[in-house]
Short mmCIF file of N, CA and C in Angstrom, two decimals:
data_model
loop_
_atom_site.label_atom_id
_atom_site.label_comp_id
_atom_site.label_asym_id
_atom_site.label_seq_id
_atom_site.Cartn_x
_atom_site.Cartn_y
_atom_site.Cartn_z
N MET A 1091 -8.48 8.77 15.51
CA MET A 1091 -9.31 8.64 14.48
C MET A 1091 -10.11 8.88 13.75
N GLY A 1092 -11.45 8.93 14.57
CA GLY A 1092 -12.45 10.09 14.11
C GLY A 1092 -12.40 11.23 13.34
N LYS A 1093 -11.36 12.25 14.20
CA LYS A 1093 -10.95 13.48 14.01
C LYS A 1093 -9.73 13.36 12.47
N GLN A 1094 -9.02 12.26 12.30
CA GLN A 1094 -7.95 12.30 10.77
C GLN A 1094 -9.00 12.00 9.87
N THR A 1095 -10.12 11.11 10.14
CA THR A 1095 -10.99 10.42 9.14
C THR A 1095 -11.61 11.46 9.07
N SER A 1096 -12.15 12.86 10.11
CA SER A 1096 -12.95 13.85 9.81
C SER A 1096 -12.17 14.78 8.59
N GLN A 1097 -10.78 14.97 8.92
CA GLN A 1097 -9.96 15.83 8.65
C GLN A 1097 -9.83 15.93 7.46
N ASN A 1098 -9.23 14.07 6.67
CA ASN A 1098 -9.58 13.24 5.80
C ASN A 1098 -10.70 13.86 4.67
N ALA A 1099 -11.79 13.55 4.89
CA ALA A 1099 -12.80 13.53 4.85
C ALA A 1099 -13.12 15.28 3.78
N LYS A 1100 -12.55 16.54 4.88
CA LYS A 1100 -12.58 17.96 4.80
C LYS A 1100 -11.54 17.90 3.17
N ASP A 1101 -10.56 17.34 3.13
CA ASP A 1101 -9.23 17.13 2.14
C ASP A 1101 -9.81 16.68 0.84
N TYR A 1102 -11.21 15.91 1.34
CA TYR A 1102 -11.53 15.41 -0.04
C TYR A 1102 -12.23 16.65 -1.34
N TRP A 1103 -13.05 16.48 0.44
CA TRP A 1103 -14.18 17.88 -0.14
C TRP A 1103 -13.58 18.86 -1.19
N ARG A 1104 -12.72 19.24 -0.36
CA ARG A 1104 -11.36 20.63 -0.76
C ARG A 1104 -11.28 20.28 -2.36
N ALA A 1105 -10.39 18.91 -2.18
CA ALA A 1105 -10.17 18.80 -3.42
C ALA A 1105 -10.56 18.51 -4.57
N ASN A 1106 -12.32 17.73 -4.82
CA ASN A 1106 -13.15 17.82 -5.39
C ASN A 1106 -14.04 18.87 -5.57
N ILE A 1107 -14.45 19.60 -4.51
CA ILE A 1107 -14.81 21.45 -4.98
C ILE A 1107 -13.20 22.14 -6.28
N LYS A 1108 -12.37 22.12 -5.48
CA LYS A 1108 -11.16 22.37 -6.20
C LYS A 1108 -11.22 22.47 -8.02
N LEU A 1109 -11.51 20.25 -8.25
CA LEU A 1109 -11.34 20.33 -9.57
C LEU A 1109 -12.53 20.91 -10.37
N LEU A 1110 -13.53 20.45 -9.64
CA LEU A 1110 -14.70 21.17 -10.48
C LEU A 1110 -14.96 22.84 -11.61
N PHE A 1111 -14.90 23.14 -9.85
CA PHE A 1111 -14.58 24.31 -10.31
C PHE A 1111 -13.36 24.60 -11.77
N GLY A 1112 -12.80 24.52 -11.57
CA GLY A 1112 -10.99 25.04 -12.57
C GLY A 1112 -12.04 22.90 -13.44
N LEU A 1113 -12.93 22.73 -13.81
CA LEU A 1113 -12.87 21.92 -15.63
C LEU A 1113 -14.51 22.57 -15.07
N LEU A 1114 -14.90 23.61 -14.70
CA LEU A 1114 -16.51 24.50 -15.55
C LEU A 1114 -15.96 26.11 -15.71
N SER A 1115 -14.89 26.24 -14.83
CA SER A 1115 -14.03 27.31 -15.98
C SER A 1115 -13.35 27.25 -16.95
N ILE A 1116 -12.93 26.66 -17.60
CA ILE A 1116 -12.65 26.11 -19.12
C ILE A 1116 -13.92 26.15 -18.93
N TRP A 1117 -14.64 24.90 -19.08
CA TRP A 1117 -16.24 24.44 -19.90
C TRP A 1117 -16.53 26.25 -20.25
N PHE A 1118 -17.20 27.56 -19.26
CA PHE A 1118 -17.44 28.68 -19.57
C PHE A 1118 -16.00 29.31 -19.72
N ALA A 1119 -15.17 29.49 -20.56
CA ALA A 1119 -14.21 29.77 -20.97
C ALA A 1119 -14.44 29.61 -22.72
N VAL A 1120 -15.18 28.47 -22.50
CA VAL A 1120 -14.61 27.86 -23.71
C VAL A 1120 -16.57 28.56 -25.02
N SER A 1121 -17.29 27.96 -24.08
CA SER A 1121 -19.06 28.53 -24.15
C SER A 1121 -18.95 29.42 -24.07
N PHE A 1122 -19.01 30.37 -23.45
CA PHE A 1122 -18.96 31.81 -23.18
C PHE A 1122 -17.72 32.90 -23.80
N GLY A 1123 -16.47 33.02 -23.75
CA GLY A 1123 -15.66 33.37 -24.72
C GLY A 1123 -15.26 32.78 -25.97
N PHE A 1124 -14.93 31.19 -25.85
CA PHE A 1124 -14.82 31.42 -27.40
C PHE A 1124 -16.68 31.47 -28.60
N GLY A 1125 -17.00 31.33 -27.86
CA GLY A 1125 -18.50 30.95 -28.62
C GLY A 1125 -18.74 32.23 -28.58
N ILE A 1126 -18.81 33.71 -27.83
CA ILE A 1126 -19.78 34.68 -27.92
C ILE A 1126 -18.97 35.71 -28.21
N LEU A 1127 -17.35 36.23 -27.27
CA LEU A 1127 -17.32 37.25 -26.56
C LEU A 1127 -16.20 37.45 -27.82
N LEU A 1128 -15.46 36.19 -27.78
CA LEU A 1128 -14.06 36.17 -29.31
C LEU A 1128 -14.62 35.82 -30.48
N ARG A 1129 -15.49 35.65 -30.31
CA ARG A 1129 -17.06 34.79 -31.75
C ARG A 1129 -16.33 36.00 -33.22
N GLU A 1130 -16.87 36.85 -33.52
CA GLU A 1130 -15.74 37.81 -34.76
C GLU A 1130 -14.45 37.52 -34.24
N GLN A 1131 -13.80 36.88 -34.36
CA GLN A 1131 -12.39 36.97 -33.98
C GLN A 1131 -12.02 35.36 -35.06
N LEU A 1132 -12.57 34.94 -33.98
CA LEU A 1132 -12.93 32.85 -34.37
C LEU A 1132 -13.25 33.02 -35.30
N ASP A 1133 -14.23 33.67 -35.57
CA ASP A 1133 -15.11 33.22 -37.21
C ASP A 1133 -13.71 33.94 -38.09
N ALA A 1134 -13.14 34.01 -38.10
CA ALA A 1134 -12.20 34.76 -39.36
C ALA A 1134 -11.46 32.96 -40.29
N PHE A 1135 -11.19 32.20 -38.89
CA PHE A 1135 -11.25 30.79 -39.56
C PHE A 1135 -12.28 29.92 -39.69
N GLN A 1136 -11.99 28.91 -40.79
CA GLN A 1136 -13.12 27.98 -40.64
C GLN A 1136 -12.06 26.33 -40.51
N PHE A 1137 -14.29 25.71 -40.07
CA PHE A 1137 -13.98 24.08 -39.55
C PHE A 1137 -14.66 23.40 -39.98
N PHE A 1138 -14.50 22.28 -40.72
CA PHE A 1138 -15.48 21.98 -41.34
C PHE A 1138 -16.23 22.62 -41.50
N GLY A 1139 -15.97 23.90 -42.81
CA GLY A 1139 -16.61 24.30 -43.49
C GLY A 1139 -17.29 25.32 -42.63
N PHE A 1140 -16.91 25.10 -41.53
CA PHE A 1140 -17.53 26.41 -41.01
C PHE A 1140 -17.84 27.57 -40.33
N LYS A 1141 -17.40 28.52 -39.74
CA LYS A 1141 -16.58 30.19 -39.04
C LYS A 1141 -16.34 28.90 -37.46
N LEU A 1142 -15.71 29.46 -37.02
CA LEU A 1142 -14.58 27.94 -36.04
C LEU A 1142 -15.35 29.27 -34.44
N GLY A 1143 -15.71 30.51 -34.81
CA GLY A 1143 -17.08 30.72 -33.46
C GLY A 1143 -17.81 31.01 -34.11
N PHE A 1144 -19.09 29.89 -35.14
CA PHE A 1144 -20.96 29.62 -34.82
C PHE A 1144 -20.06 28.32 -34.92
N TRP A 1145 -18.64 27.11 -35.08
CA TRP A 1145 -18.40 25.83 -34.59
C TRP A 1145 -18.76 26.06 -32.47
N PHE A 1146 -18.06 26.89 -32.56
CA PHE A 1146 -17.19 26.88 -30.37
C PHE A 1146 -19.63 26.91 -30.36
N ALA A 1147 -20.26 28.01 -30.94
CA ALA A 1147 -21.17 28.59 -30.21
C ALA A 1147 -22.65 27.57 -30.10
N GLN A 1148 -21.74 26.07 -31.21
CA GLN A 1148 -23.08 26.02 -31.54
C GLN A 1148 -22.65 24.16 -30.75
N GLN A 1149 -21.46 23.19 -31.34
CA GLN A 1149 -21.00 22.22 -30.94
C GLN A 1149 -20.50 22.39 -30.57
N GLY A 1150 -18.72 23.28 -30.36
CA GLY A 1150 -17.46 22.89 -29.80
C GLY A 1150 -18.22 23.08 -28.01
N SER A 1151 -18.30 23.35 -27.95
CA SER A 1151 -18.82 24.04 -26.29
C SER A 1151 -19.51 22.44 -25.71
N ILE A 1152 -19.53 21.84 -26.64
CA ILE A 1152 -20.70 20.73 -25.91
C ILE A 1152 -19.43 19.51 -26.40
N TYR A 1153 -18.61 19.71 -26.86
CA TYR A 1153 -17.29 18.12 -26.54
C TYR A 1153 -16.84 18.69 -25.96
N VAL A 1154 -16.96 19.92 -25.19
CA VAL A 1154 -15.93 20.01 -24.25
C VAL A 1154 -16.60 19.50 -23.61
N PHE A 1155 -17.67 20.30 -23.21
CA PHE A 1155 -18.17 19.59 -21.83
C PHE A 1155 -18.51 17.71 -21.38
N VAL A 1156 -18.77 17.63 -23.03
CA VAL A 1156 -18.34 15.45 -22.94
C VAL A 1156 -17.38 15.05 -22.25
N ALA A 1157 -16.01 16.26 -23.28
CA ALA A 1157 -14.94 15.44 -22.67
C ALA A 1157 -14.44 15.86 -20.94
N LEU A 1158 -14.77 16.70 -20.67
CA LEU A 1158 -15.11 17.12 -19.62
C LEU A 1158 -15.39 15.86 -18.23
N ILE A 1159 -16.09 15.95 -18.21
CA ILE A 1159 -17.14 14.38 -18.05
C ILE A 1159 -16.14 13.56 -17.69
N PHE A 1160 -15.66 13.02 -18.77
CA PHE A 1160 -14.56 11.71 -18.52
C PHE A 1160 -13.70 12.96 -17.90
N VAL A 1161 -12.64 13.38 -18.06
CA VAL A 1161 -11.74 14.25 -17.07
C VAL A 1161 -12.03 13.79 -15.69
N TYR A 1162 -14.31 14.42 -15.36
CA TYR A 1162 -14.38 14.51 -14.04
C TYR A 1162 -14.47 12.81 -13.96
N ALA A 1163 -14.50 12.58 -14.04
CA ALA A 1163 -14.86 11.04 -14.53
C ALA A 1163 -13.08 10.03 -14.01
N ARG A 1164 -11.92 10.74 -14.12
CA ARG A 1164 -11.19 9.55 -13.61
C ARG A 1164 -10.45 10.54 -13.51
N SER A 1165 -10.34 11.79 -12.37
CA SER A 1165 -9.94 12.35 -12.02
C SER A 1165 -10.46 11.87 -10.48
N MET A 1166 -12.20 11.56 -9.61
CA MET A 1166 -12.31 11.66 -9.27
C MET A 1166 -12.16 10.71 -8.79
N LYS A 1167 -11.95 8.63 -9.56
CA LYS A 1167 -11.40 7.61 -9.23
C LYS A 1167 -9.98 8.03 -8.15
N ARG A 1168 -9.46 9.27 -9.08
CA ARG A 1168 -7.55 9.35 -9.03
C ARG A 1168 -7.64 9.69 -7.21
N LEU A 1169 -8.79 10.90 -7.21
CA LEU A 1169 -9.45 11.68 -5.93
C LEU A 1169 -9.44 10.88 -4.33
N GLU A 1170 -10.98 9.57 -5.13
CA GLU A 1170 -11.61 8.93 -4.68
C GLU A 1170 -10.28 7.66 -3.94
N LYS A 1171 -8.72 7.00 -5.14
CA LYS A 1171 -7.93 6.30 -4.22
C LYS A 1171 -6.30 7.14 -3.71
N ARG A 1172 -6.77 7.41 -3.49
CA ARG A 1172 -6.00 8.81 -2.95
C ARG A 1172 -6.01 9.21 -1.08
N PHE A 1173 -8.22 9.39 -2.09
CA PHE A 1173 -7.85 9.78 0.11
C PHE A 1173 -8.76 8.69 0.79
N GLY A 1174 -9.24 7.90 -0.16
CA GLY A 1174 -9.17 6.26 0.34
C GLY A 1174 -10.79 6.84 0.79
N PHE A 1175 -11.25 6.49 -0.08
CA PHE A 1175 -12.66 6.57 0.07
C PHE A 1175 -12.65 5.66 -1.74
N GLU A 1176 -11.63 4.86 -2.73
CA GLU A 1176 -12.01 4.50 -3.24
C GLU A 1176 -13.64 3.31 -2.81
N GLY A 1177 -14.87 2.85 -3.34
CA GLY A 1177 -15.59 1.36 -2.76
C GLY A 1177 -15.77 0.53 -3.59
#
């Protein structure tokens, strides 16, 4: 039983880290990619009266980060339930 629990814990943490890296990759793409690298191309579009590249650099990446926090919390509840670690 100890070995199965140990393997279950390893699988849980592997899934947790995979989820974390996936969400951080999205945040990096939005904040660095849209806010810095693609800013000039995105500035051709307007969003609430602001150039879209500027908006991503100033506010968009923060909104995406907050949304990703909620996605992470929901996903972790599912992972904990799937691996039997719900408390």
